Coordinates of C-alpha atoms in Angstrom, one line a residue:
Chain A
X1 CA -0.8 17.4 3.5
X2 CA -0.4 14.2 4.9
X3 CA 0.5 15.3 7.9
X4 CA -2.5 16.6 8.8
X5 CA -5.0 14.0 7.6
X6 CA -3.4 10.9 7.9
X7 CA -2.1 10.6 11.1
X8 CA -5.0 10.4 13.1
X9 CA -5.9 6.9 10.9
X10 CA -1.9 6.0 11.4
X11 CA -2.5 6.6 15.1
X12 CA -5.0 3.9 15.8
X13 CA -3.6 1.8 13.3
X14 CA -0.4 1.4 15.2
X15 CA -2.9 1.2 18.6
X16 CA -3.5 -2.5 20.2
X17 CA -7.2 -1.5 19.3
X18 CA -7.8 -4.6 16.9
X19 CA -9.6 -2.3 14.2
X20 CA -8.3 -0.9 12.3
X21 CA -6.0 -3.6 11.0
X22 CA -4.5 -5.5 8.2
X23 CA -8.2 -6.1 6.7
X24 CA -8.9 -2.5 6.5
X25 CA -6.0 -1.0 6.3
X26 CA -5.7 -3.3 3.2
X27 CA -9.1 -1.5 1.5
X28 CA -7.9 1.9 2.5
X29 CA -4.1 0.9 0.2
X30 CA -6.7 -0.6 -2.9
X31 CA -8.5 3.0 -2.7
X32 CA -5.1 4.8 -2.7
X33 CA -4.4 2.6 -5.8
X34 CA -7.7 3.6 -7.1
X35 CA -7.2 7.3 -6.7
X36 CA -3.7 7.6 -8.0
X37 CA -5.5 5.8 -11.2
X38 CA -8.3 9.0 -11.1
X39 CA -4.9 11.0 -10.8
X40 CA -4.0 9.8 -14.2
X41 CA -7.1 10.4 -16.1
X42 CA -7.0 13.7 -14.6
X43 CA -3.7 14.4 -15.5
X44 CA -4.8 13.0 -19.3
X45 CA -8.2 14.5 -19.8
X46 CA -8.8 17.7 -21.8
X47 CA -5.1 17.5 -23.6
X48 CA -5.3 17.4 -27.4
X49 CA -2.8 14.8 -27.4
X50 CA -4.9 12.0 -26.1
X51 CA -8.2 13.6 -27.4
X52 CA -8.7 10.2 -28.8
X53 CA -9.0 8.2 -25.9
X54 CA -10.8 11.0 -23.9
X55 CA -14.1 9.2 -23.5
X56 CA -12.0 6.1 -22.2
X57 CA -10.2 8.0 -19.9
X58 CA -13.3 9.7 -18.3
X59 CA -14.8 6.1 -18.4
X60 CA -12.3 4.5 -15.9
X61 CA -11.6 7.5 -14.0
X62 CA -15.9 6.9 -13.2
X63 CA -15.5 3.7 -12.7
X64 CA -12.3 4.1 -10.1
X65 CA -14.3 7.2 -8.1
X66 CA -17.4 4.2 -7.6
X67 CA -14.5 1.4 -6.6
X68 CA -12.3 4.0 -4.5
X69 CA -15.8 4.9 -2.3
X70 CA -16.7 1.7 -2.0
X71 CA -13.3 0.3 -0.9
X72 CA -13.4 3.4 1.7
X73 CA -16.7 1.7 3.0
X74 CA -15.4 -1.5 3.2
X75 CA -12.9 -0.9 5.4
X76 CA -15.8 0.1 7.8
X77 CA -17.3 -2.7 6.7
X78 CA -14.2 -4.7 8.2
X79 CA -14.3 -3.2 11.4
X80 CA -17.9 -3.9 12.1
X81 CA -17.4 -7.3 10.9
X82 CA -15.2 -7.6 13.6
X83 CA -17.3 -6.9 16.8
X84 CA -19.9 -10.3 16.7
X85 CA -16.1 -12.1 16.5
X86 CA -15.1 -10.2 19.5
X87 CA -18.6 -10.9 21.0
X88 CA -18.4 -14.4 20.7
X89 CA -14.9 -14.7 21.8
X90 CA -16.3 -13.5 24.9
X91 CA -19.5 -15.7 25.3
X92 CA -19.5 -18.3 28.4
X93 CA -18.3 -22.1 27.7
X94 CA -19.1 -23.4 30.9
X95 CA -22.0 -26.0 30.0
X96 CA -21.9 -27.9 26.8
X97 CA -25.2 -26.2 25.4
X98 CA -22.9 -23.1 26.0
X99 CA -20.3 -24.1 24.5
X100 CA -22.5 -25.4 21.2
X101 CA -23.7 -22.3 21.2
X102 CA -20.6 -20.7 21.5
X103 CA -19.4 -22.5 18.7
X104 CA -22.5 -21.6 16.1
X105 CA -22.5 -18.1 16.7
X106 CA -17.9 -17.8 16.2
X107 CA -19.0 -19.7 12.8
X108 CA -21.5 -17.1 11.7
X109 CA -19.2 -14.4 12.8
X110 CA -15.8 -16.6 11.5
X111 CA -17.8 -16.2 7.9
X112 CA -18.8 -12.7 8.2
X113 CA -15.4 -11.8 8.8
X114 CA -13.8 -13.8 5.8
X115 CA -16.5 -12.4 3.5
X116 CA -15.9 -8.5 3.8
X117 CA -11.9 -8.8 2.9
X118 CA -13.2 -11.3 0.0
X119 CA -15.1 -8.6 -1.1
X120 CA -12.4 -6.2 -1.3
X121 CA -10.4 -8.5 -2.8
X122 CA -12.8 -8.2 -5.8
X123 CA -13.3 -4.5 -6.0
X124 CA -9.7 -4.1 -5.9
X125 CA -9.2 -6.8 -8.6
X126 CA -11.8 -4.6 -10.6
X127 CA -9.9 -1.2 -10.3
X128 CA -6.5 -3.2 -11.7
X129 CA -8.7 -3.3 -15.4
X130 CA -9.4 0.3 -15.1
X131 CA -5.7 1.0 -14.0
X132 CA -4.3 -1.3 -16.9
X133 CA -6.7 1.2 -19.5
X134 CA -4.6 4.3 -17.6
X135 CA -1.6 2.9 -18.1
X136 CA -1.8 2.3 -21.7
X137 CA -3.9 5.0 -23.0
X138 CA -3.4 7.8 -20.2
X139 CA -0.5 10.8 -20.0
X140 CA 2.9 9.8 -20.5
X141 CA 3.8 11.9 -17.7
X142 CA 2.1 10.2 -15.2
X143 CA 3.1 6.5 -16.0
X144 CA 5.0 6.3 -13.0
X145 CA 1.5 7.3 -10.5
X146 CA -0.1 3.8 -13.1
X147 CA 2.8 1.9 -12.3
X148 CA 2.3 2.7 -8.4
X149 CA -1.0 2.2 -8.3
X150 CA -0.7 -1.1 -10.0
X151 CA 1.7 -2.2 -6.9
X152 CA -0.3 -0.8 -4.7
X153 CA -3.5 -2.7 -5.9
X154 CA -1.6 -6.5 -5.8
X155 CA 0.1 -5.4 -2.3
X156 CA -3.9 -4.4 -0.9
X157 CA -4.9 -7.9 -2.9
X158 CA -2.5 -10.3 -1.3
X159 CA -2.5 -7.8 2.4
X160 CA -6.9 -8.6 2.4
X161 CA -6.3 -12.1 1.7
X162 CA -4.0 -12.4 5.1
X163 CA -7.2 -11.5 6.4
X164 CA -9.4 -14.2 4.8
X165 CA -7.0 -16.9 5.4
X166 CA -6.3 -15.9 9.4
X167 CA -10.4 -16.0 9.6
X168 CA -11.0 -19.1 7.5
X169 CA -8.2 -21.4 9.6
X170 CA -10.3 -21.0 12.3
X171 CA -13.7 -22.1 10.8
X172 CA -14.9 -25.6 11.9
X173 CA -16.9 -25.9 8.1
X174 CA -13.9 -27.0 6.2
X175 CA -15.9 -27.2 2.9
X176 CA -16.8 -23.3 3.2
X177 CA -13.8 -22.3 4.6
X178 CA -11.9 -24.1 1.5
X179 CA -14.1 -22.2 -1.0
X180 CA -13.0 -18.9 0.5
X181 CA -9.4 -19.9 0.5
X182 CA -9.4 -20.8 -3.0
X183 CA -11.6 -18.1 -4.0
X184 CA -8.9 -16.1 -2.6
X185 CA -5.9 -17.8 -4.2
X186 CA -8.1 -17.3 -7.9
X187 CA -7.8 -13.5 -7.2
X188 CA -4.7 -13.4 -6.2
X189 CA -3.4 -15.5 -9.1
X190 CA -5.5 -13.0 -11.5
X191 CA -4.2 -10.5 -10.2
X192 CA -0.4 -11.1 -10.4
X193 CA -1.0 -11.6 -13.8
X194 CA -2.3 -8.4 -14.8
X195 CA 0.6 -6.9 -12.1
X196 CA 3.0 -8.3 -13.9
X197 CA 2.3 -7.5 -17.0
X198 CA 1.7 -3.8 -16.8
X199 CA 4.5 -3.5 -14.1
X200 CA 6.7 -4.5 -16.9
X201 CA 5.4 -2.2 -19.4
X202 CA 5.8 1.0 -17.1
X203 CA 9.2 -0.1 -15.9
X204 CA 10.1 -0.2 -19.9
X205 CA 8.5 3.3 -20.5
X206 CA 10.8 4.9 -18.0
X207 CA 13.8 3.4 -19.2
Chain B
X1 CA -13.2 6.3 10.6
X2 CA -11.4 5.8 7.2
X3 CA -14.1 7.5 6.0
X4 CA -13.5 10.7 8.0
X5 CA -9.8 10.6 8.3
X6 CA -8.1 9.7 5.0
X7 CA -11.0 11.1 2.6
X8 CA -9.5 14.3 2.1
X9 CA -6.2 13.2 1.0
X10 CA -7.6 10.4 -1.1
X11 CA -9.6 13.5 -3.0
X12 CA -6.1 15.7 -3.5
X13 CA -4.5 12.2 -4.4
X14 CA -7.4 11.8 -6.8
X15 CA -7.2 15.2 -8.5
X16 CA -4.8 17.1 -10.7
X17 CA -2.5 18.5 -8.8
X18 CA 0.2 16.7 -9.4
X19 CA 1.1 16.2 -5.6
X20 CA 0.5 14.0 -3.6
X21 CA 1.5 11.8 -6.2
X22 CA 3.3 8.5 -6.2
X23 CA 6.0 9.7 -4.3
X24 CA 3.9 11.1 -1.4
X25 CA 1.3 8.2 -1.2
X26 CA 4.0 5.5 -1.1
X27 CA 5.6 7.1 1.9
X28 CA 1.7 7.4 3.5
X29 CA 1.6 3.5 2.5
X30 CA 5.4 2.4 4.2
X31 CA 3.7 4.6 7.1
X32 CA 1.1 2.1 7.4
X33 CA 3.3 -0.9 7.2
X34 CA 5.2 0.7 9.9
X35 CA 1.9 1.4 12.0
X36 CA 0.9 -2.0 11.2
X37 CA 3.9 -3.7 12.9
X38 CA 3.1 -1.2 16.1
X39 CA -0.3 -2.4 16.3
X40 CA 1.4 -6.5 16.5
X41 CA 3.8 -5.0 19.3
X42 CA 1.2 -3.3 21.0
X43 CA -1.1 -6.5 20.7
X44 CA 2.0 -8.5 22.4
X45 CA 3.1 -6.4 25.0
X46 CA 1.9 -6.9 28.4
X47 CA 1.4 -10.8 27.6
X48 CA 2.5 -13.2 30.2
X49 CA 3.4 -15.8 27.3
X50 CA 5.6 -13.4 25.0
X51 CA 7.2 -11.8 28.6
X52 CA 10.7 -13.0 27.3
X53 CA 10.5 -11.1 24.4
X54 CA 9.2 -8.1 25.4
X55 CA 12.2 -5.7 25.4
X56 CA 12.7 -7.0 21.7
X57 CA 9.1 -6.2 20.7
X58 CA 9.0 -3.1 22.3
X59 CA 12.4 -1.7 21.0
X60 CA 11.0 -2.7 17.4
X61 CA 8.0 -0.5 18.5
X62 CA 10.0 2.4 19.0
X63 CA 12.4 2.0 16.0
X64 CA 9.0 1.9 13.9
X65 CA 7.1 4.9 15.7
X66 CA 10.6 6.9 14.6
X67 CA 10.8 5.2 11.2
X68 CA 6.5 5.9 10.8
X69 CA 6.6 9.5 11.5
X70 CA 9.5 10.6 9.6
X71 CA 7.8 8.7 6.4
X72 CA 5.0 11.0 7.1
X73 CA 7.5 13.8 6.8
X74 CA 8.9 12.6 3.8
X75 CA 5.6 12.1 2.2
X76 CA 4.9 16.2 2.8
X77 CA 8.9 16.6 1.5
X78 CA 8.5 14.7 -1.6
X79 CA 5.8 17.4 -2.5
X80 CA 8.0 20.3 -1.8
X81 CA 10.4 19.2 -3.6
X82 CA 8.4 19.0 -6.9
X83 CA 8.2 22.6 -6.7
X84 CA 11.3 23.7 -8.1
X85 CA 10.6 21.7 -10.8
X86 CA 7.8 22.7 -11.4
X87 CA 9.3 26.3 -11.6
X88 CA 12.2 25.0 -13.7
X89 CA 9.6 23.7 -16.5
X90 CA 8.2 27.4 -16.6
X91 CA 11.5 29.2 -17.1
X92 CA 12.0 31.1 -20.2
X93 CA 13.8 29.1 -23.1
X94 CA 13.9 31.4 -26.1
X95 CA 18.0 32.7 -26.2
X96 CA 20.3 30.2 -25.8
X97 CA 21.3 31.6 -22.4
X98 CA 18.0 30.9 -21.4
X99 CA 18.4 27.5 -22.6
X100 CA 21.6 27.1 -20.3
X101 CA 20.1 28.3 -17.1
X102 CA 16.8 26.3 -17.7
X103 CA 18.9 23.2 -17.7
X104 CA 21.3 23.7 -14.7
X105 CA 18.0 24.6 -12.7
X106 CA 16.3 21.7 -14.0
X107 CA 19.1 19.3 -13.4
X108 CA 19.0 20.6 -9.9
X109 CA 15.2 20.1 -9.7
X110 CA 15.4 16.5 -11.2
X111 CA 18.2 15.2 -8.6
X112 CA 16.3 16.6 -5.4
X113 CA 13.1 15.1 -6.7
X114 CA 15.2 11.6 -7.3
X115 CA 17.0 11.7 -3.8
X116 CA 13.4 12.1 -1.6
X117 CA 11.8 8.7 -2.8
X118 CA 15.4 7.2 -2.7
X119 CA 15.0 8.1 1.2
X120 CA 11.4 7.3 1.3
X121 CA 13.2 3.5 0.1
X122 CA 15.6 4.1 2.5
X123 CA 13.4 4.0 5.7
X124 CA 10.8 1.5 4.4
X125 CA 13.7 -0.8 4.2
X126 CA 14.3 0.3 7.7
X127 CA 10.8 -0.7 8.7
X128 CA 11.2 -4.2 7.2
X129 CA 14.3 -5.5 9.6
X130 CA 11.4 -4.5 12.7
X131 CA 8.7 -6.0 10.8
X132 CA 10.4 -8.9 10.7
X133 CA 11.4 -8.8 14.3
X134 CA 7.2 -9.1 15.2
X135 CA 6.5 -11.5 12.6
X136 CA 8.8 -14.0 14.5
X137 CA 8.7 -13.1 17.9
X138 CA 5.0 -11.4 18.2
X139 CA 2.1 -12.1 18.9
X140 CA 0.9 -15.1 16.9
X141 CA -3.0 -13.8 16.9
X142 CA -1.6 -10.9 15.2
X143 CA 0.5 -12.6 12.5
X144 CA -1.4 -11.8 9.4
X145 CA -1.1 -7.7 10.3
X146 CA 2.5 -8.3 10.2
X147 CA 2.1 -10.3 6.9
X148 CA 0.1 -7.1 5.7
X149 CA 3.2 -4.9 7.0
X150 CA 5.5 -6.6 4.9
X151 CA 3.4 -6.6 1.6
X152 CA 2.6 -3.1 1.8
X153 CA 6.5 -2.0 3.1
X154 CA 7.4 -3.8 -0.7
X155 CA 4.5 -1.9 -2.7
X156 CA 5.8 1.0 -1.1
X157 CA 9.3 1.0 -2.0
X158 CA 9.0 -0.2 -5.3
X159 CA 6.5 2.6 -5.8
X160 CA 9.1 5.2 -4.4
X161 CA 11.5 3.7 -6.7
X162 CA 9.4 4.6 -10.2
X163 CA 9.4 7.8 -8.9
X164 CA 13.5 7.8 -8.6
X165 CA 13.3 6.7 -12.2
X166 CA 10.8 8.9 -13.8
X167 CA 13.3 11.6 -12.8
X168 CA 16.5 10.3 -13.4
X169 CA 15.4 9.3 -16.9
X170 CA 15.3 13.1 -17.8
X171 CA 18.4 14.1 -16.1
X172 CA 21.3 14.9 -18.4
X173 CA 24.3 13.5 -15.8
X174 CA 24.4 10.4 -16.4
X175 CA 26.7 9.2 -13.9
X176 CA 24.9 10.2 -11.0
X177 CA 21.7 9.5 -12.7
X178 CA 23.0 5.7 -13.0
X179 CA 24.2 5.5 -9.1
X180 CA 20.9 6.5 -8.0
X181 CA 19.0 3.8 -10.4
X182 CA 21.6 1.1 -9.1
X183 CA 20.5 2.4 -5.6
X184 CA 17.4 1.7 -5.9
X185 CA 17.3 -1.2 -7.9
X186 CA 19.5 -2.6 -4.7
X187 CA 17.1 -1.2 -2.4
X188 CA 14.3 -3.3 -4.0
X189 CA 16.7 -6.4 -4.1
X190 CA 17.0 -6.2 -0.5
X191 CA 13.2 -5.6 0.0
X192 CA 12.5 -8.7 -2.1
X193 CA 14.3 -11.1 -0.6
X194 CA 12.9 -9.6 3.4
X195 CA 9.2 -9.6 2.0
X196 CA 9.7 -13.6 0.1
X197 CA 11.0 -15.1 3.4
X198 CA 8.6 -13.0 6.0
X199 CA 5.6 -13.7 3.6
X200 CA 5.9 -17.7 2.8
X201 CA 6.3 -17.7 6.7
X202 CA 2.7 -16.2 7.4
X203 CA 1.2 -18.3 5.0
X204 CA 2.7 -21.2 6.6
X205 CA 1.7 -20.1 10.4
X206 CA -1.7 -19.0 8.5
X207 CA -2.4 -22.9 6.9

């Protein structure tokens, strides 16, 4: 299974080819999070035993499909945010109108590039509150596929914001670039919190 | 390119079936740290100021190309080996015969599915030492993909590790049961204290 469709992405992941990286390949490990979630409510939905909660279920298993597809996007999103960088790395430096020029269009592309894995950040911070509702309300079975995709979700979390903090270090507006990083630590603070506490919980139902 | 590539198995990973679960995806995502510490090799190699290094980095390269495909492997193995089980839940159980062989082929079933994703932990712990390797000595424009390595090599083998536990909890030895929860519980110890170090290290080369 893997096998087959995976290792074509794994192949120019490991390549010296810049994209995909850590930024992407840190959307395409919140979408896996995502999707074991959908696993869950799958696994739950249509079972008399959590008839109940069945409209829940079906809620957050919509609500992961929406944030899985989108975090597939936005690791294309990552890549093309990636080329103006690239582009400006390469511009001429020689005069200092060159160089000033040089310097305004890195920033535009410096922010560009610290705002897509920002924005996965938050759309993988959203699927951990749809997660959390699998893990407490979906099949017992599945807990362990929650508990992974809970891991998953802080590990894609902390991997994106690597990639706003390696983008942000470089910007010359220290006042932006500190709202990014904090904005970043917030998220990542929110979500070890809810990581935490659901880890916890799952470890406890398979004891 | 996500979107073409790993689409597919993020829909069978989404559905149902219950494999790929998360077993399978948290060998595809120690796969990816792997890939992700090839990509900082590749990125170093060939560079006059890393030349002293470059049998090191290149060595780590080929320990995690190895250590990469054979969690690919694993993540296809991890699904055959939750077909017995499945088999063993559909076995008759009516005379107490029955009842007998049900449980000696399920406790078969339940140690085989227990002793792939203590492999899976296994390798990924493998992959960590390399990962380590290119954090230190690689590329410095590449350190946050290393950083993403080592965050998503932990996710991965504490995920593999709920899915030791969700089947040794139903196993009826309890001996072997317990050595294969100490294992793992070990394994992640190990993982913990590679990931803390590497990781306050990027944030520090990343301030």
């Amino acid at each position: 299974m893997l096998e087959k469709k995976t290792t074509e992405f794994l192949e120019v992941l490991s390549s010296k080819e810049p994209v995909p990286g850590g930024g992407g390949a840190s959307a395409a490990v919140g979408a896996f999070a995502a999707a074991l979630g959908m696993m869950v409510a799958s696994l739950t939905e249509g079972k008399k035993t959590y008839a109940a909660v069945e409209e829940e279920i079906l809620c957050a298993k919509d609500r992961l499909k929406e944030i899985r597809d989108r975090l597939v996007h936005l690791a294309d999103e990552d890549a093309r945010a990636f080329e103006p960088l690239s582009k400006a790395y390469g511009l001429p430096r020689t005069t200092e109108e060159e160089q000033k020029v040089r310097e305004e269009v890195m920033e535009e592309a410096l922010k560009e590039a610290s705002l897509v894995p920002l924005t996965i950040m938050e759309t993988v911070l959203e699927s951990m509150a749809e997660l959390e509702v699998l893990e407490e309300k979906g099949s017992r079975l599945a807990v362990s596929d929650a508990g992974v995709g809970i891991l998953f979700a802080q590990a894609a979390l902390e991997g994106a914001s690597l990639n706003v903090l390696i983008n942000t270090k470089m910007m010359k507006d220290r006042e932006t670039a500190g709202h990014y990083e904090q904005r970043a630590a917030e998220l990542i603070r929110e979500g070890r919190q809810r990581k935490d506490r659901i880890y916890e919980r799952v470890l406890k139902k398979l004891q």
